[in-house]
mmCIF file of C-alpha atoms in Angstrom:
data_model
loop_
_atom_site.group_PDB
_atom_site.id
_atom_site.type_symbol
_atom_site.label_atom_id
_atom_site.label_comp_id
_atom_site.label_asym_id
_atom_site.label_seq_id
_atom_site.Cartn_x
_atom_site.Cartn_y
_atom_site.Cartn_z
ATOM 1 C CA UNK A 230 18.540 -9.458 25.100
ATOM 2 C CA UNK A 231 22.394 -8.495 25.888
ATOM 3 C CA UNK A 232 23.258 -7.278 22.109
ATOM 4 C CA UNK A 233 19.621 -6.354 20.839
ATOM 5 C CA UNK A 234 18.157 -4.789 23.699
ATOM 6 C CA UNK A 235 20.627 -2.005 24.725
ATOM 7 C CA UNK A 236 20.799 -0.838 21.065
ATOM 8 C CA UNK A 237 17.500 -0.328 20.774
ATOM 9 C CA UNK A 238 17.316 1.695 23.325
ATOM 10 C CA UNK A 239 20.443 3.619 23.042
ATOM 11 C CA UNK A 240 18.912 4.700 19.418
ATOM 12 C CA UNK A 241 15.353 4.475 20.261
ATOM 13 C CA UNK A 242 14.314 2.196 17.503
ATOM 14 C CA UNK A 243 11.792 -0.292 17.313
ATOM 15 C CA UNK A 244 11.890 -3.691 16.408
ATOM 16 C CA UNK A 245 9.639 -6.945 16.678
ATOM 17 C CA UNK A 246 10.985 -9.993 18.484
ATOM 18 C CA UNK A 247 9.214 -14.228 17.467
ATOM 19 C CA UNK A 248 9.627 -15.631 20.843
ATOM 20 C CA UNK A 249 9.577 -19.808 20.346
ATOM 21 C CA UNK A 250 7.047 -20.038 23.668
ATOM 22 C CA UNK A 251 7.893 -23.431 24.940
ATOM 23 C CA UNK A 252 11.723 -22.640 24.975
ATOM 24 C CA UNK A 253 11.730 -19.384 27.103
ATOM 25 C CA UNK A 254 14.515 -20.305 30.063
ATOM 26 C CA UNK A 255 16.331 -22.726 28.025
ATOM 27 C CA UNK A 256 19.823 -23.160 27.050
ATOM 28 C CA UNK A 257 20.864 -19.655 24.525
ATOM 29 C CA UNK A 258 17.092 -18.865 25.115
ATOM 30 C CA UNK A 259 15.838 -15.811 26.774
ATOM 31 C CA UNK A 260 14.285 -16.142 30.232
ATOM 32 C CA UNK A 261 10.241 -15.158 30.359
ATOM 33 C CA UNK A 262 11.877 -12.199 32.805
ATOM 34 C CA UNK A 263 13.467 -11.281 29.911
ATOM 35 C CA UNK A 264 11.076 -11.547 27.541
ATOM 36 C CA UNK A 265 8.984 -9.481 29.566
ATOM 37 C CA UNK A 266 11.269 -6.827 30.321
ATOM 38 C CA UNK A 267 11.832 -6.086 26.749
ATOM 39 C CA UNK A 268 8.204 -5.929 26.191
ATOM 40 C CA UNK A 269 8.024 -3.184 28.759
ATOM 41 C CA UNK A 270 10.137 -0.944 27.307
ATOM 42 C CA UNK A 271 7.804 0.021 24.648
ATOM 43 C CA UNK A 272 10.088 -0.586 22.108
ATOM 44 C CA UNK A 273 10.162 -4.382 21.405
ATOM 45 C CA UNK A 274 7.363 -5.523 20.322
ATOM 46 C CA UNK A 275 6.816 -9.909 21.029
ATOM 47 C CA UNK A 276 5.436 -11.795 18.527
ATOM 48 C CA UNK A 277 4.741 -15.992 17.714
ATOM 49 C CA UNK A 278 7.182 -18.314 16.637
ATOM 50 C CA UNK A 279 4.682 -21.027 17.967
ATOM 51 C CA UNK A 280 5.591 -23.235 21.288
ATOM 52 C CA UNK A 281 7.919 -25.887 19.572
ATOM 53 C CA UNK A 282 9.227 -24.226 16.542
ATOM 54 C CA UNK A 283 8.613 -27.858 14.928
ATOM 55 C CA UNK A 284 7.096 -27.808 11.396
ATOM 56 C CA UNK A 285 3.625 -26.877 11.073
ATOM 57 C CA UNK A 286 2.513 -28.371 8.070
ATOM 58 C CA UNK A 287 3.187 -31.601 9.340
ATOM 59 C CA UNK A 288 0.821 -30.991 12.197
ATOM 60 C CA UNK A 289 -2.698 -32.611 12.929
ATOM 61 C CA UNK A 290 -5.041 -30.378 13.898
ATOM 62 C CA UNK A 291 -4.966 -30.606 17.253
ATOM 63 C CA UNK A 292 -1.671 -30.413 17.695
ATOM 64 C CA UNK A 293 -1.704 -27.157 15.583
ATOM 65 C CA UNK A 294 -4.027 -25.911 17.530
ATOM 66 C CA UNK A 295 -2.034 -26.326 21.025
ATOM 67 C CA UNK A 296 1.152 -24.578 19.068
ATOM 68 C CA UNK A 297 -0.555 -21.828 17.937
ATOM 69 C CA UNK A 298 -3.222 -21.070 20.738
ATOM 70 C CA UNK A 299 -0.862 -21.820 23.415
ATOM 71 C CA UNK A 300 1.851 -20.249 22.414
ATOM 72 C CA UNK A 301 -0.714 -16.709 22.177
ATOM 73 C CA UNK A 302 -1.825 -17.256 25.551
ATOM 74 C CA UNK A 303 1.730 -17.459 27.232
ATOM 75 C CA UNK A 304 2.668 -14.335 25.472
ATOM 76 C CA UNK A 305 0.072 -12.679 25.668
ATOM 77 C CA UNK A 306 -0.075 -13.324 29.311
ATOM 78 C CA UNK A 307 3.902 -12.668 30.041
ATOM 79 C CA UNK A 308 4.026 -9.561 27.923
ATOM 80 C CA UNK A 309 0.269 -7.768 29.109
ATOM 81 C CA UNK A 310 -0.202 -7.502 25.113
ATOM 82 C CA UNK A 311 -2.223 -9.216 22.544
ATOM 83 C CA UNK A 312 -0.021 -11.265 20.750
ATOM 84 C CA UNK A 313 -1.507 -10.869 16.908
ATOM 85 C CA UNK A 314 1.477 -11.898 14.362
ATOM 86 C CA UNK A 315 2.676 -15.440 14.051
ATOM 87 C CA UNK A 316 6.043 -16.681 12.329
ATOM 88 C CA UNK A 317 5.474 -19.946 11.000
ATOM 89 C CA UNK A 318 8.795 -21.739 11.747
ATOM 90 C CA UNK A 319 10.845 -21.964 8.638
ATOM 91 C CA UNK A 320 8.329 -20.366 6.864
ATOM 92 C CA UNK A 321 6.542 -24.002 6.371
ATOM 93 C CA UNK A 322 2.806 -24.017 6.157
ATOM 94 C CA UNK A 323 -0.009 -25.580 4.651
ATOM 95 C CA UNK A 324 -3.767 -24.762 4.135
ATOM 96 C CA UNK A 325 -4.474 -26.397 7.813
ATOM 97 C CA UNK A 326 -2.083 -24.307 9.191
ATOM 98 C CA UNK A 327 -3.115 -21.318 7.710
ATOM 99 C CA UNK A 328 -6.926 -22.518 8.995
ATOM 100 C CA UNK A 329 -6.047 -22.862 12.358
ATOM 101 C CA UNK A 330 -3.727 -19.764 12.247
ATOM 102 C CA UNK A 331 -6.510 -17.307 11.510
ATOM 103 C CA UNK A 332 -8.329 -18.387 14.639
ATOM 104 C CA UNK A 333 -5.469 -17.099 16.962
ATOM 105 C CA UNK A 334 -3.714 -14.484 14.445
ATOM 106 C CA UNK A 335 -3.940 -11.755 13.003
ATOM 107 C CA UNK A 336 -0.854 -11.860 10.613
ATOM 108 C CA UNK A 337 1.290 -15.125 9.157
ATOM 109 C CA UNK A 338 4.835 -14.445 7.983
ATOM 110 C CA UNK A 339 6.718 -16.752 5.460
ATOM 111 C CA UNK A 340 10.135 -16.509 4.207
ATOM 112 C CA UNK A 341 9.804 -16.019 0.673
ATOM 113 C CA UNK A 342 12.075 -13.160 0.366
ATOM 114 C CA UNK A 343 9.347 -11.430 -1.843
ATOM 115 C CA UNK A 344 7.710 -8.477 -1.372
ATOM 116 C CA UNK A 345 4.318 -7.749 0.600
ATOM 117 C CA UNK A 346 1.380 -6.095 -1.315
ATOM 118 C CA UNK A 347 -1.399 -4.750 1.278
ATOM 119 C CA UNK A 348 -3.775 -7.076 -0.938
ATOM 120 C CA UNK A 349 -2.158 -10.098 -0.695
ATOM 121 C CA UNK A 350 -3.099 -12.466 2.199
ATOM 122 C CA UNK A 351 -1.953 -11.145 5.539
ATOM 123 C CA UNK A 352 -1.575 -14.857 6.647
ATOM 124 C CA UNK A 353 1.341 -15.203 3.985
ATOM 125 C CA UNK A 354 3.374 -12.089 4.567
ATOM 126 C CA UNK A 355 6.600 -12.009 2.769
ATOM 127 C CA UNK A 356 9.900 -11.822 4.414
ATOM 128 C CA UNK A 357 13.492 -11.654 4.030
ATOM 129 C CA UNK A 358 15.185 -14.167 6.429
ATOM 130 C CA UNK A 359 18.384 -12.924 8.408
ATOM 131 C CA UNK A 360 20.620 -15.130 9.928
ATOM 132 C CA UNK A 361 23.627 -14.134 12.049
ATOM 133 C CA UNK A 362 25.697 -15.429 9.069
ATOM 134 C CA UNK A 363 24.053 -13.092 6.640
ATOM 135 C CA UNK A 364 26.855 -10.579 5.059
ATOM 136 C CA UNK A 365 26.355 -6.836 4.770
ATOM 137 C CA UNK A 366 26.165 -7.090 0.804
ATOM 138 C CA UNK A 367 23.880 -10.000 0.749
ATOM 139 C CA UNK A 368 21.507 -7.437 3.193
ATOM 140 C CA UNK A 369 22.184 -4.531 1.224
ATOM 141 C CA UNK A 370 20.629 -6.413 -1.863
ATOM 142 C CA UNK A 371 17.604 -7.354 0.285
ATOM 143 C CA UNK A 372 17.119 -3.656 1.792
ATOM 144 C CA UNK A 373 17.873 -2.616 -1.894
ATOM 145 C CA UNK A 374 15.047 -5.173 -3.515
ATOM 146 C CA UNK A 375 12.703 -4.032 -1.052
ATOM 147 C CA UNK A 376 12.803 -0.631 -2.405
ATOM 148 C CA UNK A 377 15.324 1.417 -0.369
ATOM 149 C CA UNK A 378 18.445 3.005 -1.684
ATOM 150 C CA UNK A 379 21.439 0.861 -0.630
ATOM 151 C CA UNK A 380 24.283 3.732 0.809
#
């Protein structure tokens, strides 16, 4: 919100935000003011990272289903925006989560580092993960993979 947030705007560029629902207002964690505030400006667009962030394939299905319906409906209701994508924590999932994900979702994303093809499942969307830790040359290899020129 502090770093992310003014940049965006500065340079007008978009960029999609997994909000871990059941954390909003905690310690390091951004406030559901927040949270809202960047969804207003048009340019951040809030997505799923379910309530807990706790492992989904280890989930019953009831428990799965509170995670993943929940977590829609508080965003959904904070933000004044359907909430359609959903970032299975650590990219874990299994064919019950994937189930119960399609009744609340529109989109799953993994971290597979592979590439998306429009006719693969859009529950299983490849991604490369980026941690604060990642190095420019480890990300230029990623952007590079993906199929843009590194500069």
């Amino acid at each position: 919100y502090t770093e992310l947030l003014p940049l965006l705007q500065k340079y007008n560029v978009k960029a999609t935000v997994f909000i871990i629902a059941g954390y909003m207002g905690s310690s390091n964690k951004m406030t559901e003011q927040q949270v809202a505030e960047m969804a207003s400006t048009g340019l951040v667009s809030i997505q799923s990272h379910a309530m807990t962030h706790e492992h989904l394939d280890l989930m019953n299905e009831q428990t799965l289903v509170y995670e993943l319906e929940q977590s829609r409906t508080v965003l959904t209701r904070l933000t004044g925006k359907l909430v359609s994508v959903l970032c299975y924590p650590t990219g874990r999932h299994n064919d019950l989560t994937l189930e119960v994900a399609r009744r609340y979702y529109s989109f799953g994303l993994i971290m597979n580092g592979g590439m998306y093809e429009t006719q693969d499942d859009p529950f299983t969307v490849s991604r490369y993960y980026i941690s604060r830790y990642t190095d420019l040359g480890t990300f230029a290899s990623y952007v590079e993979e993906a199929g843009a020129p590194a500069r």
